[in-house]
Amino acid sequence: MSVVTSSLSIDQQKKLLSVLSHVRLHLLYKASVHGFTAAAFHNRCDKQGPTVIVAYNAAGFVFGAYTSKDYTQSGESVRDEEAFLYSICAREDKPLRVAGISGQSAFTDGATGPNYGALVFLHEDKPEIQSNPGTSFTFQAAAMHGEDLALTEFEVFRVEGLGDVLAKPWRNVQWTAERKQQLMKDIQSYKPDIKTVHEARVLLVGPVGGGKSSFFNSINSAFRGNMTCQAIAGTAGKSVTTQFRTYTVKAGKRGGAVPLILCDTMGLEENADAGLDIEDLVNIYKGHIKDRYQFSPSTPLQVDAPGFKKKVTLNDSIHCVIYVIDTCKVSLLTQKMLDKFAGIRKKTNQLGIPQILLMTKVDEACPLVAEDLKNVYRSVYIQRKARELSEFLGIPLSCVLPVKNYSEELELDQDTDILLLTAVEQMLNYADSFFENQVIEDQEGIEQMDLYRSNDLTRPVLSEQTKHIV
């Protein structure tokens, strides 16, 4: 996923935060990326709640406007006593903050660029402003923008209040050692309902940097009892994983295998010719791609290629799909990426494979959670992000699970393990749903049911008659 970052320097960000009090900023729109037009602005910034505009010019000024109201293109004049204009300049130690004129509206909520009367941004769909001091706000032009009306950059951030805590958690979690041990015991003793299937096979799918490989390493660490790094993880802009990998989790250093196979893939990228190809993804779902297959973004694996596995069983197919998304980057998901997810969801649904969405890096996304992971289901912000992802991807909120991967720690943490193991428990529950659907579909043929229900541990090869189940 292409990462869009703000042009604010650290000093400019600190000064901006000083006029906004205790908040967190999330970039919604960057004109150099999304376009210097009113339509582009409204496409990304309408109905986002409190926002702050950040405009840049060549004179070295960073200035803009804050409003606690939504942009909706209603055509009405909007009153907002909390709205203000501001300006940051390297020559001044403190930012300029300008409150609105009493009794006047803060901005006109039209289809044009943000119109605060005294400052009209993206004027006539150009990288420039119109300055009219005395209309809604009064200021000296030289102090506000140095009388330079051309914009070098234009950004809009959603303003999130910090420390917002729900009266009660939106999910109940037992944060105890007993709960962790029970989860580990239940996972290790898991047996698929279809006896010829030996373990649940779960596929991790998501944008570059979402934390797929780190999730496997974290699960493996929880069961091993120490930090592990079997799957290569990194922070590069391109996918670190370039092969299809299947990983077995072991309980303890020389312990037995947990009945769970976690499959890692190349990261998704928004461009059609980059990242994991959707045709390769379907072949993975059906079990046709072998472990360590080297992905080629330009050419999906062909049926007659050496890496293509023609004879497959239910053991080889994917039983549950996990979408892995960095919580910090939810607001930066581009339309191209959302469209790619929609295409994947459609294919996955057609094959009847259950899906779960993992929100990673919740501690980085919310300081309240960073302070205490037990706050993850009491954080207003994390709940809001879960709902956004549910809406963006069309996945029920009950299928959205926040987790924290191990990244900088050298020791295991009980609370982190409980979140991770809870996610694994749900994966196994959803895999059971997949198996149950296969049995229901196969009730037409008693022989097929006997095949999957038998005590014979040999892995059956699917005939033409039974291929529909994978």
CSV table of C-alpha atoms in Angstrom, one decimal:
chain,number,residue,atom,x,y,z
A,1,MET,CA,0.0,0.0,0.0
A,2,SER,CA,1.3,3.4,-0.9
A,3,VAL,CA,1.8,5.4,2.3
A,4,VAL,CA,0.8,9.0,2.2
A,5,THR,CA,2.7,11.1,4.8
A,6,SER,CA,2.3,14.7,5.9
A,7,SER,CA,4.7,17.5,5.0
A,8,LEU,CA,4.6,18.9,8.5
A,9,SER,CA,8.0,19.0,10.2
A,10,ILE,CA,8.3,17.8,13.8
A,11,ASP,CA,8.4,21.4,15.0
A,12,GLN,CA,5.4,22.4,12.9
A,13,GLN,CA,3.4,19.5,14.2
A,14,LYS,CA,4.2,20.3,17.8
A,15,LYS,CA,3.1,23.9,17.3
A,16,LEU,CA,-0.1,22.8,15.5
A,17,LEU,CA,-0.9,20.4,18.3
A,18,SER,CA,-0.4,23.2,20.8
A,19,VAL,CA,-3.4,25.1,19.4
A,20,LEU,CA,-5.5,21.9,19.3
A,21,SER,CA,-4.9,20.7,22.9
A,22,HIS,CA,-4.9,17.0,23.6
A,23,VAL,CA,-5.6,15.4,20.2
A,24,ARG,CA,-4.2,13.0,17.6
A,25,LEU,CA,-4.1,13.9,13.9
A,26,HIS,CA,-4.9,11.5,11.1
A,27,LEU,CA,-4.2,12.5,7.5
A,28,LEU,CA,-7.3,12.3,5.3
A,29,TYR,CA,-6.2,14.3,2.3
A,30,LYS,CA,-3.1,15.5,0.6
A,31,ALA,CA,-3.6,17.7,-2.5
A,32,SER,CA,-0.3,16.8,-4.2
A,33,VAL,CA,-1.5,13.2,-4.1
A,34,HIS,CA,-5.3,13.4,-4.4
A,35,GLY,CA,-5.6,16.6,-6.4
A,36,PHE,CA,-5.9,20.4,-5.8
A,37,THR,CA,-9.7,20.3,-6.4
A,38,ALA,CA,-12.8,20.8,-4.3
A,39,ALA,CA,-14.1,17.5,-5.5
A,40,ALA,CA,-11.0,15.7,-4.3
A,41,PHE,CA,-11.2,17.5,-1.0
A,42,HIS,CA,-14.9,16.6,-0.4
A,43,ASN,CA,-14.4,13.0,-1.5
A,44,ARG,CA,-12.0,12.4,1.4
A,45,CYS,CA,-13.0,15.0,4.0
A,46,ASP,CA,-16.8,15.1,4.1
A,47,LYS,CA,-18.5,13.7,7.2
A,48,GLN,CA,-15.3,13.1,9.0
A,49,GLY,CA,-16.1,15.1,12.2
A,50,PRO,CA,-13.6,17.6,13.6
A,51,THR,CA,-10.9,18.5,11.0
A,52,VAL,CA,-8.0,20.9,10.6
A,53,ILE,CA,-6.8,22.3,7.4
A,54,VAL,CA,-3.0,22.7,6.9
A,55,ALA,CA,-1.9,24.9,4.0
A,56,TYR,CA,1.7,25.5,2.9
A,57,ASN,CA,3.2,28.3,0.9
A,58,ALA,CA,6.6,29.2,-0.4
A,59,ALA,CA,7.0,32.1,2.1
A,60,GLY,CA,7.4,29.4,4.8
A,61,PHE,CA,3.9,29.8,6.4
A,62,VAL,CA,1.8,26.8,7.5
A,63,PHE,CA,-1.7,28.0,8.1
A,64,GLY,CA,-5.3,26.9,8.0
A,65,ALA,CA,-8.6,26.4,9.8
A,66,TYR,CA,-10.1,24.1,12.4
A,67,THR,CA,-13.8,23.2,12.7
A,68,SER,CA,-15.6,20.8,15.0
A,69,LYS,CA,-18.4,20.4,12.4
A,70,ASP,CA,-18.7,18.1,9.4
A,71,TYR,CA,-18.4,19.2,5.8
A,72,THR,CA,-21.5,18.0,4.0
A,73,GLN,CA,-21.9,20.3,1.0
A,74,SER,CA,-25.3,21.4,2.4
A,75,GLY,CA,-24.9,24.9,0.9
A,76,GLU,CA,-25.6,26.4,4.3
A,77,SER,CA,-23.6,28.8,6.5
A,78,VAL,CA,-22.3,26.9,9.5
A,79,ARG,CA,-21.9,28.4,13.0
A,80,ASP,CA,-19.1,26.8,15.0
A,81,GLU,CA,-18.0,28.6,18.2
A,82,GLU,CA,-15.0,26.2,18.4
A,83,ALA,CA,-13.7,27.1,14.9
A,84,PHE,CA,-10.5,29.2,14.5
A,85,LEU,CA,-7.8,30.1,12.0
A,86,TYR,CA,-4.2,29.7,12.8
A,87,SER,CA,-0.7,30.4,11.4
A,88,ILE,CA,2.7,28.9,12.1
A,89,CYS,CA,5.9,30.7,11.0
A,90,ALA,CA,9.5,29.7,11.8
A,91,ARG,CA,10.2,33.4,12.8
A,92,GLU,CA,7.6,33.2,15.6
A,93,ASP,CA,7.9,31.0,18.7
A,94,LYS,CA,4.1,30.7,19.2
A,95,PRO,CA,1.5,30.0,16.6
A,96,LEU,CA,-1.1,32.7,15.7
A,97,ARG,CA,-4.6,31.7,16.7
A,98,VAL,CA,-7.6,33.7,15.4
A,99,ALA,CA,-11.1,33.1,16.8
A,100,GLY,CA,-14.2,33.9,14.7
A,101,ILE,CA,-16.1,37.1,14.8
A,102,SER,CA,-19.0,36.8,17.3
A,103,GLY,CA,-22.3,36.2,15.7
A,104,GLN,CA,-20.9,35.3,12.3
A,105,SER,CA,-20.8,31.8,10.7
A,106,ALA,CA,-17.5,30.0,10.6
A,107,PHE,CA,-17.7,28.7,7.1
A,108,THR,CA,-20.0,28.1,4.1
A,109,ASP,CA,-20.6,24.4,3.6
A,110,GLY,CA,-20.7,24.4,-0.2
A,111,ALA,CA,-19.3,22.2,-3.0
A,112,THR,CA,-16.3,24.5,-3.4
A,113,GLY,CA,-13.0,24.4,-1.5
A,114,PRO,CA,-13.2,25.1,2.2
A,115,ASN,CA,-14.7,28.6,2.5
A,116,TYR,CA,-14.0,30.4,5.8
A,117,GLY,CA,-14.8,33.8,4.5
A,118,ALA,CA,-11.5,35.4,5.4
A,119,LEU,CA,-9.7,32.4,3.9
A,120,VAL,CA,-11.1,30.5,0.9
A,121,PHE,CA,-8.9,27.4,0.2
A,122,LEU,CA,-8.5,25.7,-3.3
A,123,HIS,CA,-10.0,28.8,-4.8
A,124,GLU,CA,-11.4,28.0,-8.3
A,125,ASP,CA,-9.9,24.5,-8.0
A,126,LYS,CA,-6.4,25.8,-8.0
A,127,PRO,CA,-3.5,25.5,-5.5
A,128,GLU,CA,-4.2,29.0,-4.1
A,129,ILE,CA,-6.3,30.8,-1.5
A,130,GLN,CA,-8.4,33.9,-1.5
A,131,SER,CA,-7.8,36.2,1.4
A,132,ASN,CA,-10.6,38.5,2.8
A,133,PRO,CA,-9.6,39.6,6.3
A,134,GLY,CA,-12.7,40.8,8.2
A,135,THR,CA,-15.1,38.3,6.9
A,136,SER,CA,-15.9,35.9,9.7
A,137,PHE,CA,-12.3,36.2,11.0
A,138,THR,CA,-10.1,39.3,11.4
A,139,PHE,CA,-6.3,39.1,11.0
A,140,GLN,CA,-3.3,40.9,9.4
A,141,ALA,CA,-2.5,39.2,6.0
A,142,ALA,CA,1.2,39.5,6.6
A,143,ALA,CA,1.0,37.6,9.9
A,144,MET,CA,-1.4,34.9,8.5
A,145,HIS,CA,0.3,33.9,5.3
A,146,GLY,CA,2.9,36.5,4.4
A,147,GLU,CA,0.6,37.7,1.6
A,148,ASP,CA,1.7,34.7,-0.5
A,149,LEU,CA,-1.6,33.3,-1.8
A,150,ALA,CA,-0.1,30.4,-3.8
A,151,LEU,CA,-0.1,27.0,-2.2
A,152,THR,CA,2.8,24.5,-2.4
A,153,GLU,CA,0.8,21.9,-0.5
A,154,PHE,CA,-2.6,21.4,1.1
A,155,GLU,CA,-3.6,18.8,3.7
A,156,VAL,CA,-6.6,18.0,5.9
A,157,PHE,CA,-6.4,15.9,9.1
A,158,ARG,CA,-9.2,14.4,11.1
A,159,VAL,CA,-8.8,15.6,14.7
A,160,GLU,CA,-9.2,12.7,17.2
A,161,GLY,CA,-9.6,13.4,20.9
A,162,LEU,CA,-7.2,11.3,23.1
A,163,GLY,CA,-8.1,9.5,26.3
A,164,ASP,CA,-11.7,8.9,25.3
A,165,VAL,CA,-12.8,5.8,27.3
A,166,LEU,CA,-16.1,3.9,26.9
A,167,ALA,CA,-18.2,3.5,30.0
A,168,LYS,CA,-17.8,-0.3,29.6
A,169,PRO,CA,-15.8,-2.3,27.1
A,170,TRP,CA,-17.5,-3.3,23.8
A,171,ARG,CA,-16.2,-6.8,24.2
A,172,ASN,CA,-15.4,-8.6,27.5
A,173,VAL,CA,-12.0,-10.2,27.8
A,174,GLN,CA,-10.7,-12.1,30.8
A,175,TRP,CA,-7.1,-10.8,31.3
A,176,THR,CA,-5.9,-13.6,33.5
A,177,ALA,CA,-3.2,-16.3,33.5
A,178,GLU,CA,-6.0,-18.9,33.7
A,179,ARG,CA,-7.6,-17.6,30.6
A,180,LYS,CA,-4.3,-17.7,28.6
A,181,GLN,CA,-3.7,-21.3,29.7
A,182,GLN,CA,-7.3,-22.3,28.7
A,183,LEU,CA,-6.9,-20.7,25.3
A,184,MET,CA,-3.6,-22.5,24.7
A,185,LYS,CA,-5.1,-25.8,25.8
A,186,ASP,CA,-8.2,-25.4,23.6
A,187,ILE,CA,-6.1,-24.5,20.6
A,188,GLN,CA,-3.7,-27.4,21.0
A,189,SER,CA,-6.5,-29.9,21.5
A,190,TYR,CA,-8.4,-28.7,18.4
A,191,LYS,CA,-9.6,-31.3,16.0
A,192,PRO,CA,-11.4,-30.5,12.7
A,193,ASP,CA,-14.8,-32.0,12.4
A,194,ILE,CA,-13.8,-33.8,9.2
A,195,LYS,CA,-11.5,-36.5,10.3
A,196,THR,CA,-9.4,-36.7,7.2
A,197,VAL,CA,-8.4,-33.1,7.7
A,198,HIS,CA,-5.5,-32.8,10.1
A,199,GLU,CA,-5.4,-29.1,10.9
A,200,ALA,CA,-7.0,-25.8,10.1
A,201,ARG,CA,-5.3,-24.0,7.3
A,202,VAL,CA,-5.5,-20.2,7.6
A,203,LEU,CA,-4.3,-17.7,5.0
A,204,LEU,CA,-3.0,-14.2,5.9
A,205,VAL,CA,-3.8,-11.5,3.3
A,206,GLY,CA,-3.2,-7.7,3.5
A,207,PRO,CA,-1.3,-4.7,2.4
A,208,VAL,CA,2.4,-4.3,2.6
A,209,GLY,CA,3.5,-3.6,6.1
A,210,GLY,CA,0.2,-4.7,7.7
A,211,GLY,CA,1.9,-7.2,10.0
A,212,LYS,CA,1.2,-10.6,8.4
A,213,SER,CA,4.6,-12.1,9.0
A,214,SER,CA,4.8,-10.5,12.5
A,215,PHE,CA,1.5,-12.0,13.4
A,216,PHE,CA,2.8,-15.5,12.7
A,217,ASN,CA,6.0,-14.8,14.6
A,218,SER,CA,3.9,-13.5,17.6
A,219,ILE,CA,1.7,-16.6,17.6
A,220,ASN,CA,4.7,-18.8,17.4
A,221,SER,CA,6.4,-16.9,20.2
A,222,ALA,CA,3.4,-17.3,22.5
A,223,PHE,CA,3.4,-21.1,22.0
A,224,ARG,CA,7.2,-21.5,22.1
A,225,GLY,CA,7.5,-19.5,25.3
A,226,ASN,CA,10.2,-17.1,23.8
A,227,MET,CA,10.6,-14.6,21.0
A,228,THR,CA,10.9,-16.2,17.6
A,229,CYS,CA,11.5,-14.8,14.1
A,230,GLN,CA,10.8,-17.7,11.7
A,231,ALA,CA,8.9,-15.5,9.2
A,232,ILE,CA,10.9,-12.6,7.7
A,233,ALA,CA,9.3,-9.3,8.7
A,234,GLY,CA,10.3,-5.8,8.0
A,235,THR,CA,9.2,-2.2,7.5
A,236,ALA,CA,10.0,-1.8,3.8
A,237,GLY,CA,7.7,-0.1,1.4
A,238,LYS,CA,7.7,-3.2,-0.8
A,239,SER,CA,6.6,-6.6,0.4
A,240,VAL,CA,9.3,-8.5,2.4
A,241,THR,CA,7.5,-11.7,1.7
A,242,THR,CA,7.9,-12.8,-1.9
A,243,GLN,CA,7.1,-16.5,-1.6
A,244,PHE,CA,4.0,-18.4,-0.5
A,245,ARG,CA,4.9,-19.9,2.8
A,246,THR,CA,3.2,-22.3,5.1
A,247,TYR,CA,4.2,-22.2,8.7
A,248,THR,CA,3.6,-24.8,11.5
A,249,VAL,CA,3.3,-23.5,15.1
A,250,LYS,CA,5.0,-25.7,17.7
A,251,ALA,CA,4.1,-25.8,21.4
A,252,GLY,CA,7.5,-25.5,23.2
A,253,LYS,CA,11.0,-25.8,21.7
A,254,ARG,CA,10.6,-29.5,21.0
A,255,GLY,CA,6.9,-29.8,21.4
A,256,GLY,CA,4.3,-31.1,19.1
A,257,ALA,CA,2.7,-29.1,16.3
A,258,VAL,CA,-0.4,-27.1,17.0
A,259,PRO,CA,-3.2,-28.1,14.6
A,260,LEU,CA,-3.0,-24.8,12.7
A,261,ILE,CA,-1.1,-24.0,9.5
A,262,LEU,CA,-0.6,-20.2,9.0
A,263,CYS,CA,0.0,-19.3,5.4
A,264,ASP,CA,1.8,-16.1,4.5
A,265,THR,CA,1.5,-14.3,1.1
A,266,MET,CA,3.1,-11.4,-0.7
A,267,GLY,CA,1.6,-8.1,0.4
A,268,LEU,CA,-1.2,-6.4,-1.5
A,269,GLU,CA,-0.4,-3.3,-3.5
A,270,GLU,CA,-2.9,-0.9,-5.0
A,271,ASN,CA,-1.5,-1.1,-8.6
A,272,ALA,CA,-2.8,-3.9,-10.7
A,273,ASP,CA,0.7,-5.0,-11.8
A,274,ALA,CA,2.2,-5.0,-8.3
A,275,GLY,CA,1.8,-7.2,-5.2
A,276,LEU,CA,-0.2,-10.4,-4.9
A,277,ASP,CA,-2.2,-11.3,-8.0
A,278,ILE,CA,-5.8,-12.2,-7.4
A,279,GLU,CA,-5.5,-15.3,-9.6
A,280,ASP,CA,-2.7,-16.6,-7.5
A,281,LEU,CA,-4.8,-15.9,-4.5
A,282,VAL,CA,-7.6,-18.1,-5.9
A,283,ASN,CA,-5.1,-20.9,-6.6
A,284,ILE,CA,-3.9,-20.6,-3.0
A,285,TYR,CA,-7.5,-20.9,-1.8
A,286,LYS,CA,-7.9,-24.1,-3.8
A,287,GLY,CA,-4.6,-25.6,-2.6
A,288,HIS,CA,-2.8,-25.5,-6.0
A,289,ILE,CA,0.2,-23.5,-4.9
A,290,LYS,CA,3.1,-25.3,-3.2
A,291,ASP,CA,5.0,-24.0,-0.2
A,292,ARG,CA,7.9,-21.6,-1.2
A,293,TYR,CA,6.4,-20.8,-4.6
A,294,GLN,CA,8.0,-17.5,-5.7
A,295,PHE,CA,5.4,-15.0,-6.6
A,296,SER,CA,5.5,-13.1,-9.9
A,297,PRO,CA,3.3,-10.0,-9.8
A,298,SER,CA,3.3,-9.7,-13.6
A,299,THR,CA,2.3,-13.4,-14.3
A,300,PRO,CA,0.1,-15.6,-12.1
A,301,LEU,CA,1.0,-19.3,-11.8
A,302,GLN,CA,-0.3,-21.3,-14.8
A,303,VAL,CA,-1.8,-24.7,-14.6
A,304,ASP,CA,1.0,-26.4,-16.6
A,305,ALA,CA,3.8,-24.6,-14.6
A,306,PRO,CA,6.1,-26.7,-12.3
A,307,GLY,CA,4.9,-25.0,-9.1
A,308,PHE,CA,1.2,-25.9,-9.8
A,309,LYS,CA,-0.2,-28.7,-7.7
A,310,LYS,CA,-2.9,-30.4,-9.7
A,311,LYS,CA,-4.1,-33.1,-7.3
A,312,VAL,CA,-5.4,-31.5,-4.1
A,313,THR,CA,-7.4,-32.5,-1.1
A,314,LEU,CA,-9.4,-30.7,1.5
A,315,ASN,CA,-6.2,-30.6,3.6
A,316,ASP,CA,-4.5,-28.4,0.9
A,317,SER,CA,-7.3,-25.8,0.6
A,318,ILE,CA,-7.7,-22.7,2.7
A,319,HIS,CA,-10.3,-23.0,5.5
A,320,CYS,CA,-10.3,-19.4,6.8
A,321,VAL,CA,-9.0,-16.1,5.3
A,322,ILE,CA,-7.5,-13.4,7.6
A,323,TYR,CA,-7.2,-9.8,6.3
A,324,VAL,CA,-4.4,-8.0,8.2
A,325,ILE,CA,-4.5,-4.2,8.3
A,326,ASP,CA,-2.4,-1.7,10.2
A,327,THR,CA,-4.8,0.3,12.4
A,328,CYS,CA,-2.6,3.4,12.0
A,329,LYS,CA,-3.2,3.4,8.2
A,330,VAL,CA,-7.0,2.9,8.1
A,331,SER,CA,-7.6,6.5,7.0
A,332,LEU,CA,-4.9,6.1,4.3
A,333,LEU,CA,-6.5,3.2,2.5
A,334,THR,CA,-6.9,4.4,-1.1
A,335,GLN,CA,-9.9,3.7,-3.3
A,336,LYS,CA,-7.7,1.5,-5.4
A,337,MET,CA,-6.8,-0.6,-2.4
A,338,LEU,CA,-10.4,-0.8,-1.2
A,339,ASP,CA,-11.5,-1.9,-4.8
A,340,LYS,CA,-8.8,-4.6,-4.6
A,341,PHE,CA,-10.2,-5.8,-1.3
A,342,ALA,CA,-13.7,-5.8,-2.8
A,343,GLY,CA,-12.5,-8.0,-5.6
A,344,ILE,CA,-10.8,-10.4,-3.2
A,345,ARG,CA,-13.9,-10.5,-0.9
A,346,LYS,CA,-16.1,-11.4,-3.9
A,347,LYS,CA,-13.8,-14.3,-4.9
A,348,THR,CA,-13.5,-15.5,-1.3
A,349,ASN,CA,-17.3,-15.4,-0.8
A,350,GLN,CA,-17.9,-17.4,-4.0
A,351,LEU,CA,-15.7,-20.1,-2.6
A,352,GLY,CA,-17.5,-20.1,0.8
A,353,ILE,CA,-14.4,-19.3,2.9
A,354,PRO,CA,-15.0,-17.5,6.2
A,355,GLN,CA,-13.1,-14.3,6.7
A,356,ILE,CA,-11.8,-12.4,9.7
A,357,LEU,CA,-10.1,-9.0,9.8
A,358,LEU,CA,-7.2,-8.4,12.2
A,359,MET,CA,-6.4,-4.8,13.2
A,360,THR,CA,-2.7,-4.8,14.0
A,361,LYS,CA,-0.6,-2.2,15.8
A,362,VAL,CA,-3.4,-1.0,18.1
A,363,ASP,CA,-0.9,0.2,20.6
A,364,GLU,CA,0.7,2.5,18.1
A,365,ALA,CA,-2.7,3.8,16.9
A,366,CYS,CA,-4.0,4.7,20.4
A,367,PRO,CA,-1.9,6.1,23.3
A,368,LEU,CA,-4.6,4.8,25.7
A,369,VAL,CA,-3.9,1.3,24.5
A,370,ALA,CA,-0.2,1.8,24.5
A,371,GLU,CA,-0.4,2.7,28.1
A,372,ASP,CA,-2.4,-0.4,29.0
A,373,LEU,CA,-3.4,-3.1,26.4
A,374,LYS,CA,-6.4,-3.9,28.5
A,375,ASN,CA,-8.0,-0.7,27.3
A,376,VAL,CA,-8.2,-2.0,23.7
A,377,TYR,CA,-12.0,-2.6,24.0
A,378,ARG,CA,-12.6,0.6,26.0
A,379,SER,CA,-10.9,2.9,23.5
A,380,VAL,CA,-13.4,5.0,21.6
A,381,TYR,CA,-10.8,5.4,18.9
A,382,ILE,CA,-10.1,1.7,18.4
A,383,GLN,CA,-13.9,1.0,18.3
A,384,ARG,CA,-14.3,3.7,15.7
A,385,LYS,CA,-11.5,2.2,13.6
A,386,ALA,CA,-13.1,-1.2,13.8
A,387,ARG,CA,-16.4,0.2,12.6
A,388,GLU,CA,-14.7,2.0,9.7
A,389,LEU,CA,-12.9,-1.2,8.6
A,390,SER,CA,-16.1,-3.1,8.9
A,391,GLU,CA,-17.9,-0.6,6.7
A,392,PHE,CA,-15.0,-0.2,4.2
A,393,LEU,CA,-14.6,-3.9,3.6
A,394,GLY,CA,-18.1,-5.1,4.1
A,395,ILE,CA,-17.1,-7.4,7.0
A,396,PRO,CA,-19.4,-7.7,10.1
A,397,LEU,CA,-18.0,-6.0,13.2
A,398,SER,CA,-18.1,-9.3,15.0
A,399,CYS,CA,-15.4,-10.5,12.6
A,400,VAL,CA,-13.0,-7.6,13.3
A,401,LEU,CA,-10.4,-8.3,15.9
A,402,PRO,CA,-7.8,-5.9,17.3
A,403,VAL,CA,-4.4,-7.4,18.1
A,404,LYS,CA,-0.9,-6.4,19.0
A,405,ASN,CA,2.1,-8.2,17.5
A,406,TYR,CA,5.4,-8.4,19.2
A,407,SER,CA,7.8,-6.0,17.6
A,408,GLU,CA,10.4,-4.5,20.0
A,409,GLU,CA,9.8,-6.7,23.1
A,410,LEU,CA,12.3,-9.3,24.3
A,411,GLU,CA,9.9,-10.9,26.8
A,412,LEU,CA,6.4,-12.3,26.4
A,413,ASP,CA,3.5,-10.3,27.8
A,414,GLN,CA,0.3,-12.0,29.1
A,415,ASP,CA,-2.1,-9.4,27.8
A,416,THR,CA,-0.6,-9.5,24.3
A,417,ASP,CA,-0.8,-13.3,24.3
A,418,ILE,CA,-4.4,-13.3,25.3
A,419,LEU,CA,-5.4,-11.0,22.4
A,420,LEU,CA,-3.4,-13.1,20.0
A,421,LEU,CA,-4.7,-16.4,21.2
A,422,THR,CA,-8.3,-15.1,21.2
A,423,ALA,CA,-7.8,-14.3,17.5
A,424,VAL,CA,-6.5,-17.9,16.8
A,425,GLU,CA,-9.5,-19.3,18.7
A,426,GLN,CA,-11.8,-17.4,16.4
A,427,MET,CA,-9.9,-18.6,13.3
A,428,LEU,CA,-10.5,-22.2,14.4
A,429,ASN,CA,-14.1,-21.6,15.1
A,430,TYR,CA,-14.5,-20.1,11.6
A,431,ALA,CA,-12.6,-23.0,10.1
A,432,ASP,CA,-15.2,-25.3,11.7
A,433,SER,CA,-17.9,-23.3,10.0
A,434,PHE,CA,-16.1,-24.0,6.7
A,435,PHE,CA,-15.9,-27.7,7.4
A,436,GLU,CA,-19.6,-27.9,8.4
A,437,ASN,CA,-20.6,-26.2,5.1
A,438,GLN,CA,-18.6,-28.8,3.2
A,439,VAL,CA,-20.4,-31.7,5.0
A,440,ILE,CA,-23.8,-30.1,4.4
A,441,GLU,CA,-23.1,-29.6,0.7
A,442,ASP,CA,-22.0,-33.3,0.4
A,443,GLN,CA,-25.1,-34.8,1.9
A,444,GLU,CA,-26.3,-35.7,-1.5
A,445,GLY,CA,-23.6,-38.5,-1.7
A,446,ILE,CA,-23.3,-40.8,1.3
A,447,GLU,CA,-20.0,-42.1,-0.1
A,448,GLN,CA,-18.6,-38.6,-0.1
A,449,MET,CA,-19.6,-38.1,3.5
A,450,ASP,CA,-18.1,-41.4,4.5
A,451,LEU,CA,-14.9,-40.3,2.8
A,452,TYR,CA,-14.5,-37.2,5.0
A,453,ARG,CA,-15.9,-38.8,8.1
A,454,SER,CA,-13.8,-42.0,8.0
A,455,ASN,CA,-11.1,-42.8,10.4
A,456,ASP,CA,-8.7,-43.5,7.6
A,457,LEU,CA,-5.9,-40.9,7.9
A,458,THR,CA,-4.8,-41.1,4.3
A,459,ARG,CA,-5.4,-37.9,2.5
A,460,PRO,CA,-8.0,-38.4,-0.2
A,461,VAL,CA,-7.5,-37.0,-3.7
A,462,LEU,CA,-10.5,-35.2,-4.9
A,463,SER,CA,-12.3,-36.6,-7.8
A,464,GLU,CA,-14.0,-34.5,-10.4
A,465,GLN,CA,-17.2,-35.2,-8.5
A,466,THR,CA,-15.9,-33.6,-5.3
A,467,LYS,CA,-13.8,-30.8,-6.6
A,468,HIS,CA,-16.6,-28.3,-6.0
A,469,ILE,CA,-15.9,-28.2,-2.3
A,470,VAL,CA,-12.5,-26.5,-2.6
